Amino acid sequence: RQKAILRGMVWLVALLAVGILVTALVDRILWMRHIAAMRDRFAADLHDELGANINTIEILRELARDSTSHEEQSQLLDRMEVFTKRSDTAVRNCTNILEAKGLCDDLVQEMEHTARRLLADIEHSLSVEGKQFLAHLKPRKRIDLFFFYKESLNNVIRHAAATKVDIQLSIDSRQLNLSISDNGIGLRNGVPSSLKRRARLLGAQLNTAKTTNGG
């Protein structure tokens, strides 16, 4: 009886050891995945935030160069200084940007503000259907959606050579669709890697198609 009990205890200890080992391995795998996801997200956030600010500074620089009014040039230089400081802040605080309180609480307002800022010299329109459902999105989803949207606009102004941009956002209780189209030269080299990365972080399906006007 004692030998049987001893054998049972040995097996129990062995099973416990195996369980602890498996648990440790699973925890390590989950932790490594978390680190990889955070690294990917950090790179995407930094790229998108700096990209938007640099594009805005470039637009302001061109406007200042073409302006003949000293007062207007001074105002444009002040705005350039603001975005330069924002870039510095983004570099220092990018790791915490997703946890920032109040970020993208009003997603539509943020999208409108971003469109006016980035597409200042481009004709554009933004329409939203089912705005009430946006409040049901988790904060992380709203933020990831906003960053995907902003990076899409960055690619339009950097590469599309477009003069018109149409943005449509529709959401209901089951799905959300964001459509951004322009009359530019189209995606000659395929979907930019930055947009693919953003779509992956968002957990979204990304589709592209050539419009009738070539954009």
mmCIF file of C-alpha atoms in Angstrom:
data_model
loop_
_atom_site.group_PDB
_atom_site.id
_atom_site.type_symbol
_atom_site.label_atom_id
_atom_site.label_comp_id
_atom_site.label_asym_id
_atom_site.label_seq_id
_atom_site.Cartn_x
_atom_site.Cartn_y
_atom_site.Cartn_z
ATOM 1 C CA ARG A 1 0.000 0.000 0.000
ATOM 2 C CA GLN A 2 2.832 2.376 0.888
ATOM 3 C CA LYS A 3 4.612 1.595 -2.390
ATOM 4 C CA ALA A 4 1.394 2.272 -4.292
ATOM 5 C CA ILE A 5 0.940 5.585 -2.477
ATOM 6 C CA LEU A 6 4.589 6.500 -3.181
ATOM 7 C CA ARG A 7 4.201 5.709 -6.871
ATOM 8 C CA GLY A 8 1.054 7.818 -6.983
ATOM 9 C CA MET A 9 2.861 10.734 -5.337
ATOM 10 C CA VAL A 10 5.744 10.412 -7.803
ATOM 11 C CA TRP A 11 3.323 10.554 -10.718
ATOM 12 C CA LEU A 12 1.516 13.503 -9.143
ATOM 13 C CA VAL A 13 4.775 15.416 -8.700
ATOM 14 C CA ALA A 14 5.753 14.614 -12.287
ATOM 15 C CA LEU A 15 2.396 15.833 -13.589
ATOM 16 C CA LEU A 16 2.670 19.001 -11.527
ATOM 17 C CA ALA A 17 6.172 19.612 -12.885
ATOM 18 C CA VAL A 18 4.957 19.112 -16.447
ATOM 19 C CA GLY A 19 2.004 21.430 -15.786
ATOM 20 C CA ILE A 20 4.270 24.128 -14.379
ATOM 21 C CA LEU A 21 6.600 23.803 -17.374
ATOM 22 C CA VAL A 22 3.746 24.003 -19.869
ATOM 23 C CA THR A 23 2.263 27.005 -18.054
ATOM 24 C CA ALA A 24 5.637 28.756 -18.085
ATOM 25 C CA LEU A 25 6.069 28.102 -21.800
ATOM 26 C CA VAL A 26 2.560 29.340 -22.612
ATOM 27 C CA ASP A 27 3.102 32.476 -20.516
ATOM 28 C CA ARG A 28 6.382 33.131 -22.299
ATOM 29 C CA ILE A 29 4.802 32.688 -25.724
ATOM 30 C CA LEU A 30 1.946 35.040 -24.817
ATOM 31 C CA TRP A 31 4.408 37.563 -23.420
ATOM 32 C CA MET A 32 6.554 37.445 -26.579
ATOM 33 C CA ARG A 33 3.445 37.947 -28.711
ATOM 34 C CA HIS A 34 2.473 40.906 -26.557
ATOM 35 C CA ILE A 35 5.938 42.435 -26.925
ATOM 36 C CA ALA A 36 5.875 41.906 -30.703
ATOM 37 C CA ALA A 37 2.414 43.490 -30.957
ATOM 38 C CA MET A 38 3.487 46.485 -28.867
ATOM 39 C CA ARG A 39 6.636 46.922 -30.962
ATOM 40 C CA ASP A 40 4.579 46.799 -34.158
ATOM 41 C CA ARG A 41 2.031 49.230 -32.757
ATOM 42 C CA PHE A 42 4.739 51.605 -31.531
ATOM 43 C CA ALA A 43 6.386 51.647 -34.969
ATOM 44 C CA ALA A 44 3.036 52.268 -36.662
ATOM 45 C CA ASP A 45 2.038 55.052 -34.267
ATOM 46 C CA LEU A 46 5.381 56.813 -34.574
ATOM 47 C CA HIS A 47 5.404 56.496 -38.364
ATOM 48 C CA ASP A 48 1.857 57.768 -38.746
ATOM 49 C CA GLU A 49 2.100 60.648 -36.285
ATOM 50 C CA LEU A 50 5.413 61.939 -37.611
ATOM 51 C CA GLY A 51 4.308 61.389 -41.205
ATOM 52 C CA ALA A 52 1.199 63.507 -40.712
ATOM 53 C CA ASN A 53 3.124 66.290 -38.995
ATOM 54 C CA ILE A 54 5.901 66.342 -41.589
ATOM 55 C CA ASN A 55 3.372 66.493 -44.438
ATOM 56 C CA THR A 56 1.564 69.366 -42.725
ATOM 57 C CA ILE A 57 4.834 71.240 -42.170
ATOM 58 C CA GLU A 58 5.709 70.770 -45.854
ATOM 59 C CA ILE A 59 2.328 72.169 -46.927
ATOM 60 C CA LEU A 60 2.729 75.154 -44.602
ATOM 61 C CA ARG A 61 6.259 75.725 -45.924
ATOM 62 C CA GLU A 62 5.000 75.865 -49.516
ATOM 63 C CA LEU A 63 2.207 78.237 -48.521
ATOM 64 C CA ALA A 64 4.686 80.481 -46.699
ATOM 65 C CA ARG A 65 7.024 80.469 -49.702
ATOM 66 C CA ASP A 66 4.221 81.517 -52.063
ATOM 67 C CA SER A 67 2.773 84.129 -49.710
ATOM 68 C CA THR A 68 3.590 87.813 -50.254
ATOM 69 C CA SER A 69 2.111 88.969 -46.945
ATOM 70 C CA HIS A 70 4.536 89.279 -44.069
ATOM 71 C CA GLU A 71 1.704 88.788 -41.558
ATOM 72 C CA GLU A 72 0.504 85.619 -43.270
ATOM 73 C CA GLN A 73 4.047 84.259 -43.443
ATOM 74 C CA SER A 74 4.462 84.903 -39.727
ATOM 75 C CA GLN A 75 1.225 83.014 -38.978
ATOM 76 C CA LEU A 76 2.300 80.068 -41.137
ATOM 77 C CA LEU A 77 5.697 79.943 -39.401
ATOM 78 C CA ASP A 78 3.938 79.907 -36.024
ATOM 79 C CA ARG A 79 1.820 76.948 -37.176
ATOM 80 C CA MET A 80 4.950 75.170 -38.395
ATOM 81 C CA GLU A 81 6.471 75.643 -34.941
ATOM 82 C CA VAL A 82 3.359 74.115 -33.362
ATOM 83 C CA PHE A 83 3.635 70.976 -35.493
ATOM 84 C CA THR A 84 7.365 70.759 -34.847
ATOM 85 C CA LYS A 85 6.660 70.698 -31.115
ATOM 86 C CA ARG A 86 3.916 68.134 -31.660
ATOM 87 C CA SER A 87 6.412 65.909 -33.443
ATOM 88 C CA ASP A 88 8.785 66.148 -30.517
ATOM 89 C CA THR A 89 5.958 65.289 -28.129
ATOM 90 C CA ALA A 90 4.928 62.345 -30.313
ATOM 91 C CA VAL A 91 8.423 60.870 -30.159
ATOM 92 C CA ARG A 92 8.505 61.111 -26.369
ATOM 93 C CA ASN A 93 4.957 59.988 -25.690
ATOM 94 C CA CYS A 94 4.205 57.590 -28.533
ATOM 95 C CA THR A 95 4.295 54.531 -26.272
ATOM 96 C CA ASN A 96 1.424 55.956 -24.236
ATOM 97 C CA ILE A 97 -0.656 57.373 -27.062
ATOM 98 C CA LEU A 98 -3.099 54.474 -27.069
ATOM 99 C CA GLU A 99 -3.801 54.886 -23.371
ATOM 100 C CA ALA A 100 -4.312 58.647 -23.566
ATOM 101 C CA LYS A 101 -7.599 59.635 -21.938
ATOM 102 C CA GLY A 102 -10.104 61.278 -24.208
ATOM 103 C CA LEU A 103 -8.285 60.333 -27.400
ATOM 104 C CA CYS A 104 -10.834 59.821 -30.209
ATOM 105 C CA ASP A 105 -13.812 60.009 -27.862
ATOM 106 C CA ASP A 106 -15.517 61.955 -30.659
ATOM 107 C CA LEU A 107 -14.180 60.053 -33.643
ATOM 108 C CA VAL A 108 -16.141 61.990 -36.263
ATOM 109 C CA GLN A 109 -14.877 65.318 -34.940
ATOM 110 C CA GLU A 110 -11.300 64.013 -35.001
ATOM 111 C CA MET A 111 -11.759 62.791 -38.579
ATOM 112 C CA GLU A 112 -13.206 66.125 -39.708
ATOM 113 C CA HIS A 113 -10.386 68.057 -38.037
ATOM 114 C CA THR A 114 -7.748 65.788 -39.583
ATOM 115 C CA ALA A 115 -9.285 66.080 -43.056
ATOM 116 C CA ARG A 116 -9.304 69.884 -42.836
ATOM 117 C CA ARG A 117 -5.695 69.882 -41.654
ATOM 118 C CA LEU A 118 -4.202 67.367 -44.082
ATOM 119 C CA LEU A 119 -6.403 68.084 -47.105
ATOM 120 C CA ALA A 120 -6.325 71.851 -46.714
ATOM 121 C CA ASP A 121 -5.637 72.490 -50.410
ATOM 122 C CA ILE A 122 -7.640 69.510 -51.753
ATOM 123 C CA GLU A 123 -11.401 69.393 -52.325
ATOM 124 C CA HIS A 124 -12.812 66.757 -49.984
ATOM 125 C CA SER A 125 -16.013 65.502 -48.409
ATOM 126 C CA LEU A 126 -16.757 63.333 -45.378
ATOM 127 C CA SER A 127 -20.067 61.544 -44.776
ATOM 128 C CA VAL A 128 -20.959 59.370 -41.780
ATOM 129 C CA GLU A 129 -23.862 56.933 -41.407
ATOM 130 C CA GLY A 130 -24.767 55.294 -38.080
ATOM 131 C CA LYS A 131 -22.774 57.707 -35.929
ATOM 132 C CA GLN A 132 -24.582 56.476 -32.808
ATOM 133 C CA PHE A 133 -22.946 53.056 -33.138
ATOM 134 C CA LEU A 134 -19.427 54.531 -32.834
ATOM 135 C CA ALA A 135 -19.945 54.883 -29.085
ATOM 136 C CA HIS A 136 -20.134 51.076 -28.818
ATOM 137 C CA LEU A 137 -16.631 50.609 -30.235
ATOM 138 C CA LYS A 138 -13.885 49.886 -27.745
ATOM 139 C CA PRO A 139 -11.459 52.808 -27.250
ATOM 140 C CA ARG A 140 -8.611 50.811 -28.773
ATOM 141 C CA LYS A 141 -10.675 50.085 -31.899
ATOM 142 C CA ARG A 142 -11.628 53.757 -32.294
ATOM 143 C CA ILE A 143 -7.992 54.783 -32.003
ATOM 144 C CA ASP A 144 -6.776 52.135 -34.446
ATOM 145 C CA LEU A 145 -9.509 53.121 -36.900
ATOM 146 C CA PHE A 146 -8.532 56.778 -36.620
ATOM 147 C CA PHE A 147 -4.858 56.038 -37.226
ATOM 148 C CA PHE A 148 -5.723 53.893 -40.253
ATOM 149 C CA TYR A 149 -7.852 56.763 -41.583
ATOM 150 C CA LYS A 150 -5.109 59.333 -41.001
ATOM 151 C CA GLU A 151 -2.453 57.162 -42.658
ATOM 152 C CA SER A 152 -4.776 56.739 -45.654
ATOM 153 C CA LEU A 153 -4.994 60.515 -46.037
ATOM 154 C CA ASN A 154 -1.213 60.780 -45.640
ATOM 155 C CA ASN A 155 -0.769 58.404 -48.569
ATOM 156 C CA VAL A 156 -3.233 60.376 -50.658
ATOM 157 C CA ILE A 157 -1.385 63.667 -50.225
ATOM 158 C CA ARG A 158 2.047 62.047 -50.585
ATOM 159 C CA HIS A 159 1.485 59.839 -53.615
ATOM 160 C CA ALA A 160 -1.905 60.257 -55.297
ATOM 161 C CA ALA A 161 -1.545 63.750 -56.835
ATOM 162 C CA ALA A 162 -5.305 64.027 -56.317
ATOM 163 C CA THR A 163 -7.460 67.135 -56.401
ATOM 164 C CA LYS A 164 -10.569 65.551 -54.865
ATOM 165 C CA VAL A 165 -11.070 63.057 -52.037
ATOM 166 C CA ASP A 166 -14.320 61.409 -50.975
ATOM 167 C CA ILE A 167 -14.555 59.770 -47.513
ATOM 168 C CA GLN A 168 -17.496 57.617 -46.411
ATOM 169 C CA LEU A 169 -17.884 55.942 -43.015
ATOM 170 C CA SER A 170 -20.840 53.676 -42.298
ATOM 171 C CA ILE A 171 -21.425 51.558 -39.202
ATOM 172 C CA ASP A 172 -24.235 49.457 -37.782
ATOM 173 C CA SER A 173 -24.531 46.855 -35.037
ATOM 174 C CA ARG A 174 -22.656 44.243 -37.105
ATOM 175 C CA GLN A 175 -19.971 45.893 -39.204
ATOM 176 C CA LEU A 176 -18.099 49.057 -40.048
ATOM 177 C CA ASN A 177 -17.027 50.201 -43.507
ATOM 178 C CA LEU A 178 -14.589 53.004 -44.296
ATOM 179 C CA SER A 179 -14.222 54.015 -47.946
ATOM 180 C CA ILE A 180 -11.655 56.566 -49.143
ATOM 181 C CA SER A 181 -11.459 57.357 -52.852
ATOM 182 C CA ASP A 182 -9.705 60.035 -54.904
ATOM 183 C CA ASN A 183 -9.203 61.108 -58.504
ATOM 184 C CA GLY A 184 -5.427 60.661 -58.438
ATOM 185 C CA ILE A 185 -3.055 58.282 -60.175
ATOM 186 C CA GLY A 186 -4.071 55.182 -58.216
ATOM 187 C CA LEU A 187 -1.995 52.583 -56.357
ATOM 188 C CA ARG A 188 0.655 51.845 -58.951
ATOM 189 C CA ASN A 189 2.878 49.923 -56.534
ATOM 190 C CA GLY A 190 0.124 48.171 -54.620
ATOM 191 C CA VAL A 191 -1.127 48.847 -51.107
ATOM 192 C CA PRO A 192 1.500 50.615 -48.952
ATOM 193 C CA SER A 193 2.940 48.469 -46.166
ATOM 194 C CA SER A 194 1.923 51.094 -43.604
ATOM 195 C CA LEU A 195 -1.748 50.605 -44.487
ATOM 196 C CA LYS A 196 -1.415 46.829 -44.380
ATOM 197 C CA ARG A 197 0.118 47.096 -40.930
ATOM 198 C CA ARG A 198 -2.641 49.423 -39.762
ATOM 199 C CA ALA A 199 -5.334 47.095 -41.108
ATOM 200 C CA ARG A 200 -3.705 44.174 -39.292
ATOM 201 C CA LEU A 201 -3.625 46.086 -36.010
ATOM 202 C CA LEU A 202 -7.254 47.031 -36.500
ATOM 203 C CA GLY A 203 -8.272 43.472 -37.371
ATOM 204 C CA ALA A 204 -9.837 44.725 -40.593
ATOM 205 C CA GLN A 205 -10.151 43.473 -44.138
ATOM 206 C CA LEU A 206 -8.446 45.837 -46.588
ATOM 207 C CA ASN A 207 -9.660 46.038 -50.188
ATOM 208 C CA THR A 208 -8.587 48.324 -53.016
ATOM 209 C CA ALA A 209 -10.081 48.949 -56.442
ATOM 210 C CA LYS A 210 -9.508 51.354 -59.303
ATOM 211 C CA THR A 211 -12.258 53.937 -59.665
ATOM 212 C CA THR A 212 -13.824 54.985 -62.940
ATOM 213 C CA ASN A 213 -11.824 58.221 -62.932
ATOM 214 C CA GLY A 214 -8.551 56.341 -62.387
ATOM 215 C CA GLY A 215 -7.955 57.055 -58.703
#
